[in-house]
Short mmCIF file of C-alpha atoms and ligand atoms in Angstrom, two decimals:
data_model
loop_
_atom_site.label_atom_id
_atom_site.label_comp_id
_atom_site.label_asym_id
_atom_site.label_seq_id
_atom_site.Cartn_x
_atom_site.Cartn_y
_atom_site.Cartn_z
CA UNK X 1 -153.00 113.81 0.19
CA UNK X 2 -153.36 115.15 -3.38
CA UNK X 3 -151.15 115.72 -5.75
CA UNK X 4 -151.94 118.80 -7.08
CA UNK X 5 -150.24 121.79 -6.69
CA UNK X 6 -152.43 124.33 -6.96
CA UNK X 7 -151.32 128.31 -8.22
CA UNK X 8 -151.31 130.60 -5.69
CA UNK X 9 -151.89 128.22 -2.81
CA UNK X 10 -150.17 127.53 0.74
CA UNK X 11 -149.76 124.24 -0.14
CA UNK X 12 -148.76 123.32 3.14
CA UNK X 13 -151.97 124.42 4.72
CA UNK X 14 -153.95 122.78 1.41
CA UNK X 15 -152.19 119.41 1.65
CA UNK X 16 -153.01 119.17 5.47
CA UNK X 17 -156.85 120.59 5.53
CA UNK X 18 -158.06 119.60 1.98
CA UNK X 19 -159.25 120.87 -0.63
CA UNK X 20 -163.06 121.77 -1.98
CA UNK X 21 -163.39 119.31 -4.97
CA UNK X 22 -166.49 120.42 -7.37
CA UNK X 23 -167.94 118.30 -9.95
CA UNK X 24 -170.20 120.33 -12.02
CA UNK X 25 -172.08 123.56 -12.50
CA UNK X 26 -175.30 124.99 -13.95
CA UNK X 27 -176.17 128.48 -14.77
CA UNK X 28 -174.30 130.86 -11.51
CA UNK X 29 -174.23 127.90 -9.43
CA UNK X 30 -171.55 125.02 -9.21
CA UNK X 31 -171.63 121.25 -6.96
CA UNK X 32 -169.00 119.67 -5.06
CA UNK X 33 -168.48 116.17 -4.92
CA UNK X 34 -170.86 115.98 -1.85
CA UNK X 35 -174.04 117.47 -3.88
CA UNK X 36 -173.17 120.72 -1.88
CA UNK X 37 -174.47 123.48 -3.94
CA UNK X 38 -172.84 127.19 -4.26
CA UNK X 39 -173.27 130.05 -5.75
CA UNK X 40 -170.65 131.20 -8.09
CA UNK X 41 -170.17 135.16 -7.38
CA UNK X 42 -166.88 134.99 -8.99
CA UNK X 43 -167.66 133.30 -12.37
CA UNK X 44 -164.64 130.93 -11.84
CA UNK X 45 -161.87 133.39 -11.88
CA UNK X 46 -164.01 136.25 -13.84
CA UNK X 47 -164.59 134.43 -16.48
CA UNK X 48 -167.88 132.28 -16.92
CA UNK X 49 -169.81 135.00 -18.70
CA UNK X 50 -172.46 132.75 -20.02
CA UNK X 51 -172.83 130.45 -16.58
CA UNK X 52 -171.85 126.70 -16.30
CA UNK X 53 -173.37 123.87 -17.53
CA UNK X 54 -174.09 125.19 -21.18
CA UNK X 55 -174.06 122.46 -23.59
CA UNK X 56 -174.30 124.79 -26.40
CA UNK X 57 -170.48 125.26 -26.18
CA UNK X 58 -169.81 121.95 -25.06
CA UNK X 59 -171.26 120.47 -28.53
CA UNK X 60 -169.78 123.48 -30.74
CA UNK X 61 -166.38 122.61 -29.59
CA UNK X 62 -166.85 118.51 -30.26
CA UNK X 63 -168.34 119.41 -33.34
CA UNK X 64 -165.20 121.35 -34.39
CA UNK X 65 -163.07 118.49 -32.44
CA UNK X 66 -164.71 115.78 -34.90
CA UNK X 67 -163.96 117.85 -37.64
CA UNK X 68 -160.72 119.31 -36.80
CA UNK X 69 -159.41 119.85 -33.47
CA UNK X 70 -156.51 122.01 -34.67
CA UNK X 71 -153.97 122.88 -37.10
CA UNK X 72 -150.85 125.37 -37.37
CA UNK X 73 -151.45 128.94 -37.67
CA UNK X 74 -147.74 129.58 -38.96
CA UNK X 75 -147.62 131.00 -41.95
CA UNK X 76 -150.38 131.35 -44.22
CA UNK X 77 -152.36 128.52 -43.10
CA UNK X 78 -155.29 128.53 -40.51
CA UNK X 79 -158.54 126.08 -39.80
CA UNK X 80 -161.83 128.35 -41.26
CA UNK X 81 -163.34 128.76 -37.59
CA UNK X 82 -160.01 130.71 -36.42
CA UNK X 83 -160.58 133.14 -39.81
CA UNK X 84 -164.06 133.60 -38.91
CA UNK X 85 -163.68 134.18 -35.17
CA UNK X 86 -160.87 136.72 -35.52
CA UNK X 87 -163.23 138.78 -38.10
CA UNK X 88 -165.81 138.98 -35.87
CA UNK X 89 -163.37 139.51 -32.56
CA UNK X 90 -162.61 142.46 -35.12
CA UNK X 91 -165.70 143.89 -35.77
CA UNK X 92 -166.73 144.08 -32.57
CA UNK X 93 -163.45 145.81 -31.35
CA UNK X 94 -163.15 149.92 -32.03
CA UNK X 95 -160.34 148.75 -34.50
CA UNK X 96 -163.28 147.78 -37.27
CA UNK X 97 -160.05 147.76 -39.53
CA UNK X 98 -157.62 146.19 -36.65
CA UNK X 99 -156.56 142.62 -36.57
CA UNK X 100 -156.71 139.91 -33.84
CA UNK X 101 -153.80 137.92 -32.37
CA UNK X 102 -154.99 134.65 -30.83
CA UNK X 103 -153.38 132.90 -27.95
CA UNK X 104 -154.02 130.53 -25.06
CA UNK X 105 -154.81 132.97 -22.40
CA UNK X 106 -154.54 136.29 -20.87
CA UNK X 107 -150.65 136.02 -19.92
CA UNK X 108 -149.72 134.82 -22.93
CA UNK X 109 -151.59 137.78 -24.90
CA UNK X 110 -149.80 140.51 -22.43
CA UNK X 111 -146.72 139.00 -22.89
CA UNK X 112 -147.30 139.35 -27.03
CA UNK X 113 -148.59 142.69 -26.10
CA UNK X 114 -144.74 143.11 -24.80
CA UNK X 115 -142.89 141.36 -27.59
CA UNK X 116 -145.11 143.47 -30.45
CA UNK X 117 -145.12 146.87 -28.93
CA UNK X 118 -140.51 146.13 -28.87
CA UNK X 119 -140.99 145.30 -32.29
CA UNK X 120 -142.97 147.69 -33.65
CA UNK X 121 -140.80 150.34 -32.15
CA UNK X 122 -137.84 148.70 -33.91
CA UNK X 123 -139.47 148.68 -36.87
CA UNK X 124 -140.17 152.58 -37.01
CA UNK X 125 -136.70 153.23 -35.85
CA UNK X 126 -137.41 154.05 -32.34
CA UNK X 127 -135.34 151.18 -30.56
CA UNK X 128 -134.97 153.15 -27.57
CA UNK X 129 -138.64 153.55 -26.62
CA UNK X 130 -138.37 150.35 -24.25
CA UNK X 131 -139.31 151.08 -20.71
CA UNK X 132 -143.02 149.68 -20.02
CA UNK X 133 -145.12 152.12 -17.25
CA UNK X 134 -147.30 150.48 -15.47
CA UNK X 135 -149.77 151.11 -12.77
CA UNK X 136 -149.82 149.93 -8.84
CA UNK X 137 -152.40 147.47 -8.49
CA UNK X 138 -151.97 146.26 -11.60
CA UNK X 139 -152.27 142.45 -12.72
CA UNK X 140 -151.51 141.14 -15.86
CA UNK X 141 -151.60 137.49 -15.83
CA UNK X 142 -147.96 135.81 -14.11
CA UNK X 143 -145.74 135.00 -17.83
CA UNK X 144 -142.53 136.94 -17.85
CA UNK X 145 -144.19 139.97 -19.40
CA UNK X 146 -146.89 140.39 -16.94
CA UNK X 147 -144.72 139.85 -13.91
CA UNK X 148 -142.71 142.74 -14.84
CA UNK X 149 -145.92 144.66 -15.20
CA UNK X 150 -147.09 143.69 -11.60
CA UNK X 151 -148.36 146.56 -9.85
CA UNK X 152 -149.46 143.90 -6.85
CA UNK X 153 -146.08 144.03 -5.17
CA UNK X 154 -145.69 140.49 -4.06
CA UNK X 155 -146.44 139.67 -7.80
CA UNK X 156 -142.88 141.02 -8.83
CA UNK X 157 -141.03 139.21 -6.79
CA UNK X 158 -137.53 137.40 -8.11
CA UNK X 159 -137.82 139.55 -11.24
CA UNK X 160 -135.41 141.74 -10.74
CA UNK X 161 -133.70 140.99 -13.73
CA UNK X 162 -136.32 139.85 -16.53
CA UNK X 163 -135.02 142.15 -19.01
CA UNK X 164 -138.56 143.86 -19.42
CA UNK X 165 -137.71 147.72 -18.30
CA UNK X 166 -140.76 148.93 -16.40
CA UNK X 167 -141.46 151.96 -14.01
CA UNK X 168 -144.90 152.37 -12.14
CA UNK X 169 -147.25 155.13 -11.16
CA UNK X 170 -149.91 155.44 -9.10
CA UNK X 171 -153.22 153.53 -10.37
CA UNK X 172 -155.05 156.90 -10.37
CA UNK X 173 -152.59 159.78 -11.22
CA UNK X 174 -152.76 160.59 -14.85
CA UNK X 175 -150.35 163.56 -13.99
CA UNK X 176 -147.92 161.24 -12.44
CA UNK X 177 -147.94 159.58 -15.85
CA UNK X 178 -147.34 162.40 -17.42
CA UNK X 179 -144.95 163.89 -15.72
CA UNK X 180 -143.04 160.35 -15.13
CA UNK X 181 -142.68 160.12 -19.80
CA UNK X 182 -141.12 163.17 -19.15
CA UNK X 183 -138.81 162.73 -16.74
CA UNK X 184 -137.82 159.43 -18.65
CA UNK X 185 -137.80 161.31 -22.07
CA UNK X 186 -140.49 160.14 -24.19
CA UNK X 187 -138.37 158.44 -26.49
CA UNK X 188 -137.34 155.69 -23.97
CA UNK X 189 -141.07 154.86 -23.52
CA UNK X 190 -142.33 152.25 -25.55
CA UNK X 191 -146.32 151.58 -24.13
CA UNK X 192 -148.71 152.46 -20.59
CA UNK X 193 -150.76 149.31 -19.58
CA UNK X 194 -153.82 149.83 -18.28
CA UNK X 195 -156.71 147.87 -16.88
CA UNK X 196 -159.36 149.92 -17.64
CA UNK X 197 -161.03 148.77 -14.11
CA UNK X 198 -158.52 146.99 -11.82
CA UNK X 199 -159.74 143.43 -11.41
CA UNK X 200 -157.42 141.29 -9.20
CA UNK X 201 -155.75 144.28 -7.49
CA UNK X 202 -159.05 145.09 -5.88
CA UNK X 203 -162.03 145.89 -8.39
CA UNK X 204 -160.71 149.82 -8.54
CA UNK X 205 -162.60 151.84 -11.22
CA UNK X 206 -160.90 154.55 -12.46
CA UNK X 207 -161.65 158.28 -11.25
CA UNK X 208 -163.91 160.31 -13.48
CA UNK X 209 -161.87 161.20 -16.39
CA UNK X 210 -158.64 159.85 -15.67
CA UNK X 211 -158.52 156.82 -18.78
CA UNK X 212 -159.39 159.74 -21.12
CA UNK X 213 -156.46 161.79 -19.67
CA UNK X 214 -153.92 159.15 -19.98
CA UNK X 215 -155.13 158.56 -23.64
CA UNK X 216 -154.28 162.27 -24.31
CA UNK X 217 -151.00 162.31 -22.65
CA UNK X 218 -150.11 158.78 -24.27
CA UNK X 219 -151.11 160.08 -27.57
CA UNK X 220 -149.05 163.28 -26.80
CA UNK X 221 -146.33 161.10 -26.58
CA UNK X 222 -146.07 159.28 -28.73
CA UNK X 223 -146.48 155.80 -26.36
CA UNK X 224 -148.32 153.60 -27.35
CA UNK X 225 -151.68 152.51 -24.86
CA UNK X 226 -152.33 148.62 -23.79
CA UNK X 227 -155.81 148.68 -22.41
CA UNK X 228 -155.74 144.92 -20.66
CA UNK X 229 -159.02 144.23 -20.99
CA UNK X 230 -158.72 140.48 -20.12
CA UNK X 231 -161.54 140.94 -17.24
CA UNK X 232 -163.52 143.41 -18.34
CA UNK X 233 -164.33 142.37 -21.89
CA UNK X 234 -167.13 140.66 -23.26
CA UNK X 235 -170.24 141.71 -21.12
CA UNK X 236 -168.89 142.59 -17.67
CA UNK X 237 -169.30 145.91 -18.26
CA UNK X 238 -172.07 145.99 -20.40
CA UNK X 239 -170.20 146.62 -23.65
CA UNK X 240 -167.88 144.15 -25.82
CA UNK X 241 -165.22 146.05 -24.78
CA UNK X 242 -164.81 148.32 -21.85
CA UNK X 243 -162.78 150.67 -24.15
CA UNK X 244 -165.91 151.07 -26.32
CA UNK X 245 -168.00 152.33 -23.09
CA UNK X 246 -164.66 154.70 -21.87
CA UNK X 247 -164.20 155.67 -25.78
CA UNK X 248 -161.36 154.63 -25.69
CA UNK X 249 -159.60 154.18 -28.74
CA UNK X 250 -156.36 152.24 -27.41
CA UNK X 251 -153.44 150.71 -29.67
CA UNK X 252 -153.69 147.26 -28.42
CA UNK X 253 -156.85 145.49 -26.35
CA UNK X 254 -155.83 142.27 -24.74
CA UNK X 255 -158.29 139.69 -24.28
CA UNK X 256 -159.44 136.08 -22.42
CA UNK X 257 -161.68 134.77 -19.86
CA UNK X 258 -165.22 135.73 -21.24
CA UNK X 259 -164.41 135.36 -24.64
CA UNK X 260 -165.27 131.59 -24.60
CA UNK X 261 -166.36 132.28 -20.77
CA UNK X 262 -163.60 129.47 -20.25
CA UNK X 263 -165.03 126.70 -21.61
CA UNK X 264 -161.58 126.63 -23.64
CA UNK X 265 -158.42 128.29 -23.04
CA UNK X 266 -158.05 131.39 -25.12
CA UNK X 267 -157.12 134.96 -25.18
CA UNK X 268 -155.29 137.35 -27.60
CA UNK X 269 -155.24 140.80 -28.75
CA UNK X 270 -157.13 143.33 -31.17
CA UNK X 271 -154.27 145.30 -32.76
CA UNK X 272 -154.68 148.65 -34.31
CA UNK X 273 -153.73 149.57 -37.64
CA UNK X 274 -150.91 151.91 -36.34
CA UNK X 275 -149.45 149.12 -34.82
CA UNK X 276 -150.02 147.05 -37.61
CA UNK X 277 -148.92 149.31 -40.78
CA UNK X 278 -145.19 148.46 -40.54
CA UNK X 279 -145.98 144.82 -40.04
CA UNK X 280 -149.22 145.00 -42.75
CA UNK X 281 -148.00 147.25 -45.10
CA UNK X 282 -144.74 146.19 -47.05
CA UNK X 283 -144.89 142.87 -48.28
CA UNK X 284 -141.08 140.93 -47.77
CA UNK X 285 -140.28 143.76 -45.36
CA UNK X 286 -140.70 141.97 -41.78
CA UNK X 287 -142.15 138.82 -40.44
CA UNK X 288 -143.07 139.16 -36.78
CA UNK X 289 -141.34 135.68 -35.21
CA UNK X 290 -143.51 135.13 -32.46
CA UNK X 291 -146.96 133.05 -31.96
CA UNK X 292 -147.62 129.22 -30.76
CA UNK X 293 -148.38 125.92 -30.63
CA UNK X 294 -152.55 127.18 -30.28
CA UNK X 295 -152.69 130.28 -31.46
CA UNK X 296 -155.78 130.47 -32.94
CA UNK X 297 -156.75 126.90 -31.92
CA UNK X 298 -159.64 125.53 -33.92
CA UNK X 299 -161.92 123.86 -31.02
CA UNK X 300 -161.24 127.12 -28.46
CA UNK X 301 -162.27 129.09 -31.77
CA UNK X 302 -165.50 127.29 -32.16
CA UNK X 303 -166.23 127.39 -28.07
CA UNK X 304 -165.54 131.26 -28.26
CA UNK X 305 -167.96 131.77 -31.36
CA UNK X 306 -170.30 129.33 -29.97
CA UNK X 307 -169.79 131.73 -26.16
CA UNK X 308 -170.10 135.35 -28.23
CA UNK X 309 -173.70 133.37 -30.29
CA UNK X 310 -175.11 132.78 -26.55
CA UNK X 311 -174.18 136.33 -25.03
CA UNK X 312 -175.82 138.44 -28.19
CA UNK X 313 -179.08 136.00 -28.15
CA UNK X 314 -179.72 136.13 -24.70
CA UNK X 315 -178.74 139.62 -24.74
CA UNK X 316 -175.95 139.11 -21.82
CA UNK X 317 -174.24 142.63 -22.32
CA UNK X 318 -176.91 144.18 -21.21
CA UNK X 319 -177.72 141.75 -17.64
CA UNK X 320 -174.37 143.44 -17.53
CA UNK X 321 -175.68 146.74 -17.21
CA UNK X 322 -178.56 145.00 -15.23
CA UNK X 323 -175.90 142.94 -12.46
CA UNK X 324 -173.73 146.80 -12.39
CA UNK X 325 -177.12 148.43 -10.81
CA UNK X 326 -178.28 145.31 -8.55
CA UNK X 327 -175.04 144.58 -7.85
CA UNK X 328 -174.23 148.18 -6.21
CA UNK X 329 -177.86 148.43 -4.81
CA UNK X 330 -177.91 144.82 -3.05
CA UNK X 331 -174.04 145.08 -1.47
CA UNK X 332 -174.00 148.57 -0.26
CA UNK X 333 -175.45 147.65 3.19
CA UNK X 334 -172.48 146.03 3.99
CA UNK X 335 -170.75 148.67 4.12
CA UNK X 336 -172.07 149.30 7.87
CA UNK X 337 -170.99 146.13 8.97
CA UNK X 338 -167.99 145.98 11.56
CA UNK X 339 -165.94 143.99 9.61
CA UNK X 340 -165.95 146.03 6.23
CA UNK X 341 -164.38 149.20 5.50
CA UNK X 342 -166.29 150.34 2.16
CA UNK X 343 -168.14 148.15 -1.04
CA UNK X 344 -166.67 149.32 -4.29
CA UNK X 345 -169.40 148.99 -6.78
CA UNK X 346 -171.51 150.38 -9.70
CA UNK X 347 -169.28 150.10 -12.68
CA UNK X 348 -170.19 146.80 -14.50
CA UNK X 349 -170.47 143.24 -12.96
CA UNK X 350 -167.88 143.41 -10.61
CA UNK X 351 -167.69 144.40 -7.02
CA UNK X 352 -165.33 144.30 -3.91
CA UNK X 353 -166.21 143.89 0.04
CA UNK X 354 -163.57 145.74 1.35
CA UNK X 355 -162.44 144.20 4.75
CA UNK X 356 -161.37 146.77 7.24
CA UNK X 357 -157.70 146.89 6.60
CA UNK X 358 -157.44 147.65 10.95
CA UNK X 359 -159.12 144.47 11.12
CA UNK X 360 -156.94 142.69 8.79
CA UNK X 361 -153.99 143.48 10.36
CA UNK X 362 -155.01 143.05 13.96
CA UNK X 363 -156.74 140.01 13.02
CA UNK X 364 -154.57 137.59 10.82
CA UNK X 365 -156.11 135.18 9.00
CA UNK X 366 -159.40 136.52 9.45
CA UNK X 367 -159.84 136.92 5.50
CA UNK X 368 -159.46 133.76 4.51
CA UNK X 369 -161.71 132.78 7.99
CA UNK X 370 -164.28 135.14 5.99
CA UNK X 371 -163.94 133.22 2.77
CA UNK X 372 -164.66 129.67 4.60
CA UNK X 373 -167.82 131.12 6.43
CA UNK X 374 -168.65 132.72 2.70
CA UNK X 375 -168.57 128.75 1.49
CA UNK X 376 -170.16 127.48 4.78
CA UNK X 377 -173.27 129.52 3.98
CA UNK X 378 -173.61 128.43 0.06
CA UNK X 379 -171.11 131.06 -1.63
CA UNK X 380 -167.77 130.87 -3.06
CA UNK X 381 -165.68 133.95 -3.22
CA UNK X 382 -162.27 134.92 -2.49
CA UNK X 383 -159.75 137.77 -0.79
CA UNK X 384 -158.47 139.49 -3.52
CA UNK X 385 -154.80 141.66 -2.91
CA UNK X 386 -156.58 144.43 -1.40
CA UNK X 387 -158.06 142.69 1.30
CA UNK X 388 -161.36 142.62 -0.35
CA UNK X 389 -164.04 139.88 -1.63
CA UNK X 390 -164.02 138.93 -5.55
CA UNK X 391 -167.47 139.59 -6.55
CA UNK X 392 -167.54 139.21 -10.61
CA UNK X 393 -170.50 136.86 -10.78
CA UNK X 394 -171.55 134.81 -13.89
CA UNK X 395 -173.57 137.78 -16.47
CA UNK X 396 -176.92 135.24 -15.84
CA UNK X 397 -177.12 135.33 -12.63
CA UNK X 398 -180.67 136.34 -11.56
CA UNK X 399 -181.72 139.45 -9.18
CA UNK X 400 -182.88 137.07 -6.99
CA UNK X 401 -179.95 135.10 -6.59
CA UNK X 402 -177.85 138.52 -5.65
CA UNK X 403 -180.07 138.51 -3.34
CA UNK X 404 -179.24 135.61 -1.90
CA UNK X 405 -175.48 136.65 -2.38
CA UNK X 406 -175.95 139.39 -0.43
CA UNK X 407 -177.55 137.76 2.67
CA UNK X 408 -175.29 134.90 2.60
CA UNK X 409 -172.22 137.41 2.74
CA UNK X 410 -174.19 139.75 5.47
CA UNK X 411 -174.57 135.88 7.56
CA UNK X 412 -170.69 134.85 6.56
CA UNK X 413 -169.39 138.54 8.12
CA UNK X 414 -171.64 137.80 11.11
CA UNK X 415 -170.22 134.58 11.89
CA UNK X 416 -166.26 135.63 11.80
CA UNK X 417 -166.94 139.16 14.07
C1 PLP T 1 -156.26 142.00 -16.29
C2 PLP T 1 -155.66 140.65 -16.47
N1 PLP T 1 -154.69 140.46 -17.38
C3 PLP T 1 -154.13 139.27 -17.60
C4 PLP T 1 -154.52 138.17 -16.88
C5 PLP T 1 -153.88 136.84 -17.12
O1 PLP T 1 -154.77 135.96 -17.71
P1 PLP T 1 -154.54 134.35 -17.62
O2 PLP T 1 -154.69 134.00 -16.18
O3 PLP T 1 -155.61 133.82 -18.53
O4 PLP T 1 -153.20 134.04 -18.13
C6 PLP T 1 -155.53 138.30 -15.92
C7 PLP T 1 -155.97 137.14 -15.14
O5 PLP T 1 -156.70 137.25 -14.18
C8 PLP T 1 -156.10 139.58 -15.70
O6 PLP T 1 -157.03 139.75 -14.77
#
């Protein structure tokens, strides 16, 4: 019986049927320990941007291991590959003239997202402006922080009390946000987080219009705008940064997951100059106590500049654009089987089979049945909180392997009807 326990699991239903134990991966495919081959059309958990298997990485981050694995960040001190990766992080961003935050991951960057929007706040004499809004649907990541932000209902639960004030509006209601600042009084409102396309609640892009409308009535507010762009940076859709292709222009961008496609943990945030002047500005005024162990961690620095060197030279923000047009073409005949209510597709890398939510309900289990078949016939996926299939594949996969994706699927739904 193993003795993992894995996140998110029914570990009761794990420890008695088993797991699927992989050993290794190449390009948008990965191996179990059988020599059973899949294909990936998740990219691990939407993050392996460049595809598995790539060495160029792997020796990058031993180099930088050899030399120096890691060293505090407190203070004024920092290894040269975290200096260099946060400049370029930078210049990539639309804050040209922002500054990056480096962390471990894409919790621990929303949950600094939360501790620096309090303090800046503070800091321009606004201490009221604490109540968080976000959106239904929403994830961001499962620290304290991101809990509270949990638009995914289940998400939230036993945090009634985390001390992070919060109030949510619909995903797709910029007039609900609106009208909710009011109703709170803007000064009580401290930031909106937003996933510029809603990854794990269900792959929901947002309605023409609406994430330039809730920059306008954030700016009109005075609150400050989190775009969480943990899943949608770095290639998957087609830009750096989604906010670039919305232009957007957002106070903080959070970050992970494709930024070293997860060959090492990291994440972080690109902060704006407005929300860095009172930290930036004054020198002996304020020192913001937060940051860890690995922020800015030398070898994950090194595997994220030696990630961003392989998606400009193979030109992997634009197979971006590329997977966003097959993707939509090759899935949207699924949409008349029985089993699937609609295919949400055709705004970056990223997809979702719907399942019929009639079917779901009259039919328990018969997601995760759907997943199994998926793996039976050479494709691992997974249900995501809608009721619908992950598919975020790896930025290389070829148009001939979403081919394949899309005929295994079409055989996987056949087999569960
Ligand atoms: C939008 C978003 N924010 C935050 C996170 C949390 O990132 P991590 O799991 O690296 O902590 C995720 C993870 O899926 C995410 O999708």
């Amino acid at each position: 019986m193993t003795r993992y326990w894995h996140p998110f699991a029914d570990m009761a239903t794990v420890s008695r049927d088993g797991e699927l134990v992989l050993r290794s991966g190449s390009a948008s495919s990965v191996t179990d320990v059988d020599g059973i081959e899949y294909l990936d059309a998740t990219a691990g958990l939407w993050f392996c941007a460049v595809g598995h298997g790539r060495t160029e990485i792997a020796v990058a981050a031993a180099a930088q291991m050899s030399r120096l694995a890691a060293y505090s960040t407190f203070g004024d001190v920092a290894p040269d590959v975290t200096l260099e990766l946060a400049a370029r992080l930078v210049a990539m961003s639309p804050h040209p003239d922002g500054s990056a935050v480096l962390t471990s991951g894409g919790s621990d960057a929303i949950d600094s997202a939360v501790k620096l929007v309090l303090r800046h706040w503070e800091l321009l004499e606004e201490p009221s402006r604490t109540t968080m809004v976000r959106r239904s649907s929403a994830y961001h990541g499962m620290h304290l922080g991101g809990t509270a932000l949990a638009g995914i209902e289940p998400n939230r639960i036993h945090l009634a009390d985390s001390g992070i004030r919060s109030v949510q509006v619909a995903w797709d209601d910029a007039d609900e946000l609106d009208r909710t600042i009011r109703t709170l009084g803007a000064e009580q409102v401290a930031a909106f987080f937003c996933e510029p396309v809603i990854g794990a609640g269900g792959v929901f892009a947002p309605p023409d219009g609406y994430l330039q409308r809730v920059q306008e009535i954030c700016r009109k507010h005075g609150v400050l705008l989190v775009a969480d762009e943990v899943i949608t940076g770095f290639g998957r859709l087609g830009e750096w940064f989604a906010s670039s292709r919305f232009e957007l222009s957002p106070d903080l961008i959070t970050f992970a997951k494709g930024v070293t496609s997860g060959y090492l943990p990291l994440g972080g945030i690109i902060a704006s100059p407005r929300v860095m002047e009172p930290f930036w500005s004054t020198p002996g005024h304020t020192v913001w106590r937060h940051g860890y162990t690995y922020s800015g961690h030398a070898a994950a620095a090194a595997a994220a500049m030696a990630n961003l060197d392989l998606l400009e030279s193979e030109h992997l923000l634009d197979a971006g654009d590329r997977l966003e047009g097959a993707l939509a073409a090759r899935l949207a005949p699924l949409t008349d089987h029985p089993l699937v209510d609609e295919v949400r597709a055709g705004v970056g890398a990223l997809a979702a089979i719907q399942l019929d939510a009639d079917v779901l309900g009259a039919r328990p289990g018969i997601g995760n049945r759907v997943v199994l078949s998926a793996r039976q016939h050479g494709v691992l996926t997974r249900l995501l909180a809608s009721g619908g299939l992950q598919i975020s594949p790896p930025l290389v996969m070829t148009d001939h392997e979403v081919d394949q994706l899309a005929e295994r699927l079409t055989a996987a739904l056949d087999d569960v009807v």
